[in-house]
Amino acid sequence: MSSLLRLATAGSVDDGKSTLVGRLLYDTKSVLADQLDAVTRASVDKGLSTPDLSLLVDGLRSEREQGITIDVAYRYFATPRRSFVLADTPGHVQYTRNTVTGASTAQLAVLLVDARKGVVEQTRRHAAVLALLGVPRLVLAVNKIDLVDFDEETFSVIAKEFTAHAESLGYDHGSVVTIPVSALEGDNVATTSERTPWYDGPTLLAHLETVPVASDPHEAAFRFPVQYVIRPRTPEYLDYRGYAGQIAAGTIRPGDEIVVLPAGLRSTVERIDTADGPLDEAGAGTSVTLLLADDLDISRGDLIAVAGRQPRVTDELTATLCWLSSKQLKPGARVLVKHGTRTVQAIVTELTARFDEQTLSSVDDPDSLDLNDIGRVELRLAEPLGVDDYTDSPRTGAFLVIDPKDGDTLAAGLVGERLP
């Protein structure tokens, strides 16, 4: 079992997500005493008899005043069985873009619904985004179960509806779990509730501790976007030429044959340097400097890949976009595409489909994409890129679409014809 689980939370406004995250931190004793004292004092000032655990996570003053979550925040907690990195994302529709950010590296997502409201539009939208990003496992936390008197029928109806929706998005039955919880009172969060005798599944924390997750993709083909070329030109390092960056996927060893894209130059890895000394092997997520056997013309933005399993080089992309801007996208738009460490100019030549996450249908040849739309597009690039399909390599199959006028991020893009 993996000792680390990366998870994201999502849910509609006022479903109690901040309280649930605060409860997880509180029940795993991941809160410092002075933090808890401050929350207790603030809760008393609000006239509450028990600590408002949502205050543990809504850290921005504007968030506390409005009672909403605005930005993605990463929380770290642990139990004796596993460590967790939790991306806490907002629930408001206008912050759906932040859900894309938080879920992009998640191995599991916890979706909340209010037991009184059930599955709502934003629930379906979040589920579609999670499916699109390839998050492999979902947990539906039916929160505020205490406000419906712990009614089994209410829970069953919500669980059945959501499971059917998730399966329509491509999830199999075993990858979706539904749990009745009360974040405010702690029922089925870390301890089994006696008030839901009809529920015989695990608590939320027990499920998070034991759910099997895929390990980091070291078995994937090696991908290394060059971030910086190191040429000290000092007497001690007169001929040193190293290529620095973070390994996006796979593993590399001295002696491995590589290809530099998009040019197609070939060489072998001579040494792998780090701040702590050379390595015999380096895997995904490791920041290294590669030294090659040949003196090649390599610069920032190039992609070093293992020879024989390199990505395709192309100046035309079929991709799915999560449109994150209030500016409308129409065919013919000129944009920038940022892929790894390389940014190139591009034109949106065609909008081929828009996905309706509510009806699970697609509209062919839409006139435009608007804020929070998911659509398939055709892009023509001014310079070729070495890209993988997102389903094969998420790190090198993803890109950003940027407004060339002001540098704003317009969309998150996934290479390939993937739609939920």
JSON list of N, CA and C in Angstrom, two decimals, residues 9 17 24 41 46-47 73 115 124 143 193 215 218 221 239 244 248 250 257 287 324 335 352 360 379 404 410-411:
[
{"chain": "A", "resi": 9, "resn": "THR", "atom": "N", "xyz": [-10.65, 17.79, -2.49]},
{"chain": "A", "resi": 9, "resn": "THR", "atom": "CA", "xyz": [-12.05, 17.91, -2.09]},
{"chain": "A", "resi": 9, "resn": "THR", "atom": "C", "xyz": [-12.77, 18.81, -3.07]},
{"chain": "A", "resi": 17, "resn": "LYS", "atom": "N", "xyz": [-17.77, 21.65, 3.23]},
{"chain": "A", "resi": 17, "resn": "LYS", "atom": "CA", "xyz": [-16.46, 21.11, 2.89]},
{"chain": "A", "resi": 17, "resn": "LYS", "atom": "C", "xyz": [-15.37, 21.58, 3.85]},
{"chain": "A", "resi": 24, "resn": "LEU", "atom": "N", "xyz": [-11.22, 16.50, 9.72]},
{"chain": "A", "resi": 24, "resn": "LEU", "atom": "CA", "xyz": [-10.14, 15.55, 9.45]},
{"chain": "A", "resi": 24, "resn": "LEU", "atom": "C", "xyz": [-8.85, 15.98, 10.13]},
{"chain": "A", "resi": 41, "resn": "ARG", "atom": "N", "xyz": [-11.58, 30.56, 20.47]},
{"chain": "A", "resi": 41, "resn": "ARG", "atom": "CA", "xyz": [-11.92, 31.94, 20.85]},
{"chain": "A", "resi": 41, "resn": "ARG", "atom": "C", "xyz": [-12.80, 32.60, 19.80]},
{"chain": "A", "resi": 46, "resn": "LYS", "atom": "N", "xyz": [-18.41, 34.23, 18.05]},
{"chain": "A", "resi": 46, "resn": "LYS", "atom": "CA", "xyz": [-19.54, 34.10, 17.14]},
{"chain": "A", "resi": 46, "resn": "LYS", "atom": "C", "xyz": [-20.78, 33.53, 17.84]},
{"chain": "A", "resi": 47, "resn": "GLY", "atom": "N", "xyz": [-20.64, 33.27, 19.15]},
{"chain": "A", "resi": 47, "resn": "GLY", "atom": "CA", "xyz": [-21.76, 32.76, 19.92]},
{"chain": "A", "resi": 47, "resn": "GLY", "atom": "C", "xyz": [-21.95, 31.26, 19.84]},
{"chain": "A", "resi": 73, "resn": "ALA", "atom": "N", "xyz": [-6.03, 25.44, -1.33]},
{"chain": "A", "resi": 73, "resn": "ALA", "atom": "CA", "xyz": [-5.05, 25.37, -0.25]},
{"chain": "A", "resi": 73, "resn": "ALA", "atom": "C", "xyz": [-4.67, 23.91, -0.04]},
{"chain": "A", "resi": 115, "resn": "ALA", "atom": "N", "xyz": [-27.03, 16.53, 2.42]},
{"chain": "A", "resi": 115, "resn": "ALA", "atom": "CA", "xyz": [-28.07, 15.49, 2.44]},
{"chain": "A", "resi": 115, "resn": "ALA", "atom": "C", "xyz": [-29.45, 16.05, 2.18]},
{"chain": "A", "resi": 124, "resn": "ARG", "atom": "N", "xyz": [-22.53, 17.53, -10.40]},
{"chain": "A", "resi": 124, "resn": "ARG", "atom": "CA", "xyz": [-22.34, 16.88, -11.70]},
{"chain": "A", "resi": 124, "resn": "ARG", "atom": "C", "xyz": [-21.19, 17.52, -12.47]},
{"chain": "A", "resi": 143, "resn": "ASN", "atom": "N", "xyz": [-23.00, 14.74, 3.36]},
{"chain": "A", "resi": 143, "resn": "ASN", "atom": "CA", "xyz": [-22.79, 15.49, 4.59]},
{"chain": "A", "resi": 143, "resn": "ASN", "atom": "C", "xyz": [-24.12, 16.01, 5.16]},
{"chain": "A", "resi": 193, "resn": "SER", "atom": "N", "xyz": [-20.35, 6.00, 13.49]},
{"chain": "A", "resi": 193, "resn": "SER", "atom": "CA", "xyz": [-21.49, 6.61, 14.19]},
{"chain": "A", "resi": 193, "resn": "SER", "atom": "C", "xyz": [-22.51, 5.55, 14.59]},
{"chain": "A", "resi": 215, "resn": "SER", "atom": "N", "xyz": [0.99, 3.82, -7.60]},
{"chain": "A", "resi": 215, "resn": "SER", "atom": "CA", "xyz": [2.21, 4.52, -7.20]},
{"chain": "A", "resi": 215, "resn": "SER", "atom": "C", "xyz": [2.56, 5.55, -8.25]},
{"chain": "A", "resi": 218, "resn": "HIS", "atom": "N", "xyz": [6.71, 5.80, -12.24]},
{"chain": "A", "resi": 218, "resn": "HIS", "atom": "CA", "xyz": [8.12, 5.64, -12.63]},
{"chain": "A", "resi": 218, "resn": "HIS", "atom": "C", "xyz": [8.25, 4.68, -13.82]},
{"chain": "A", "resi": 221, "resn": "ALA", "atom": "N", "xyz": [7.30, 6.23, -19.63]},
{"chain": "A", "resi": 221, "resn": "ALA", "atom": "CA", "xyz": [8.45, 6.62, -20.42]},
{"chain": "A", "resi": 221, "resn": "ALA", "atom": "C", "xyz": [9.04, 7.93, -19.89]},
{"chain": "A", "resi": 239, "resn": "ASP", "atom": "N", "xyz": [34.36, 23.21, -18.84]},
{"chain": "A", "resi": 239, "resn": "ASP", "atom": "CA", "xyz": [33.59, 22.62, -19.94]},
{"chain": "A", "resi": 239, "resn": "ASP", "atom": "C", "xyz": [32.25, 22.05, -19.48]},
{"chain": "A", "resi": 244, "resn": "ALA", "atom": "N", "xyz": [19.16, 21.45, -16.54]},
{"chain": "A", "resi": 244, "resn": "ALA", "atom": "CA", "xyz": [18.46, 21.35, -15.26]},
{"chain": "A", "resi": 244, "resn": "ALA", "atom": "C", "xyz": [16.95, 21.37, -15.47]},
{"chain": "A", "resi": 248, "resn": "ALA", "atom": "N", "xyz": [9.46, 14.83, -15.33]},
{"chain": "A", "resi": 248, "resn": "ALA", "atom": "CA", "xyz": [8.00, 14.82, -15.38]},
{"chain": "A", "resi": 248, "resn": "ALA", "atom": "C", "xyz": [7.43, 13.42, -15.31]},
{"chain": "A", "resi": 250, "resn": "GLY", "atom": "N", "xyz": [8.69, 8.90, -15.56]},
{"chain": "A", "resi": 250, "resn": "GLY", "atom": "CA", "xyz": [9.67, 7.87, -15.84]},
{"chain": "A", "resi": 250, "resn": "GLY", "atom": "C", "xyz": [10.92, 7.95, -14.99]},
{"chain": "A", "resi": 257, "resn": "GLU", "atom": "N", "xyz": [20.04, 5.93, -23.49]},
{"chain": "A", "resi": 257, "resn": "GLU", "atom": "CA", "xyz": [20.01, 6.70, -24.72]},
{"chain": "A", "resi": 257, "resn": "GLU", "atom": "C", "xyz": [18.79, 7.62, -24.71]},
{"chain": "A", "resi": 287, "resn": "SER", "atom": "N", "xyz": [14.26, 16.77, -9.03]},
{"chain": "A", "resi": 287, "resn": "SER", "atom": "CA", "xyz": [14.93, 17.86, -9.74]},
{"chain": "A", "resi": 287, "resn": "SER", "atom": "C", "xyz": [16.40, 17.51, -9.91]},
{"chain": "A", "resi": 324, "resn": "LEU", "atom": "N", "xyz": [-11.48, 28.40, -18.62]},
{"chain": "A", "resi": 324, "resn": "LEU", "atom": "CA", "xyz": [-11.42, 28.97, -17.28]},
{"chain": "A", "resi": 324, "resn": "LEU", "atom": "C", "xyz": [-11.58, 30.48, -17.25]},
{"chain": "A", "resi": 335, "resn": "VAL", "atom": "N", "xyz": [-3.76, 32.42, -29.55]},
{"chain": "A", "resi": 335, "resn": "VAL", "atom": "CA", "xyz": [-3.44, 32.19, -28.14]},
{"chain": "A", "resi": 335, "resn": "VAL", "atom": "C", "xyz": [-1.99, 31.75, -28.02]},
{"chain": "A", "resi": 352, "resn": "THR", "atom": "N", "xyz": [-14.75, 21.61, -32.13]},
{"chain": "A", "resi": 352, "resn": "THR", "atom": "CA", "xyz": [-15.45, 20.44, -32.68]},
{"chain": "A", "resi": 352, "resn": "THR", "atom": "C", "xyz": [-16.57, 19.93, -31.78]},
{"chain": "A", "resi": 360, "resn": "LEU", "atom": "N", "xyz": [-24.77, 14.79, -19.89]},
{"chain": "A", "resi": 360, "resn": "LEU", "atom": "CA", "xyz": [-23.78, 13.81, -20.37]},
{"chain": "A", "resi": 360, "resn": "LEU", "atom": "C", "xyz": [-23.87, 13.62, -21.87]},
{"chain": "A", "resi": 379, "resn": "LEU", "atom": "N", "xyz": [-6.02, 22.81, -32.65]},
{"chain": "A", "resi": 379, "resn": "LEU", "atom": "CA", "xyz": [-5.06, 23.90, -32.54]},
{"chain": "A", "resi": 379, "resn": "LEU", "atom": "C", "xyz": [-3.96, 23.72, -33.57]},
{"chain": "A", "resi": 404, "resn": "PRO", "atom": "N", "xyz": [-2.31, 36.03, -25.13]},
{"chain": "A", "resi": 404, "resn": "PRO", "atom": "CA", "xyz": [-1.05, 36.70, -25.48]},
{"chain": "A", "resi": 404, "resn": "PRO", "atom": "C", "xyz": [-1.06, 38.20, -25.15]},
{"chain": "A", "resi": 410, "resn": "LEU", "atom": "N", "xyz": [-6.22, 31.13, -19.80]},
{"chain": "A", "resi": 410, "resn": "LEU", "atom": "CA", "xyz": [-7.55, 31.00, -20.37]},
{"chain": "A", "resi": 410, "resn": "LEU", "atom": "C", "xyz": [-8.15, 29.61, -20.20]},
{"chain": "A", "resi": 411, "resn": "ALA", "atom": "N", "xyz": [-7.28, 28.59, -20.27]},
{"chain": "A", "resi": 411, "resn": "ALA", "atom": "CA", "xyz": [-7.81, 27.22, -20.23]},
{"chain": "A", "resi": 411, "resn": "ALA", "atom": "C", "xyz": [-6.73, 26.25, -19.81]}
]
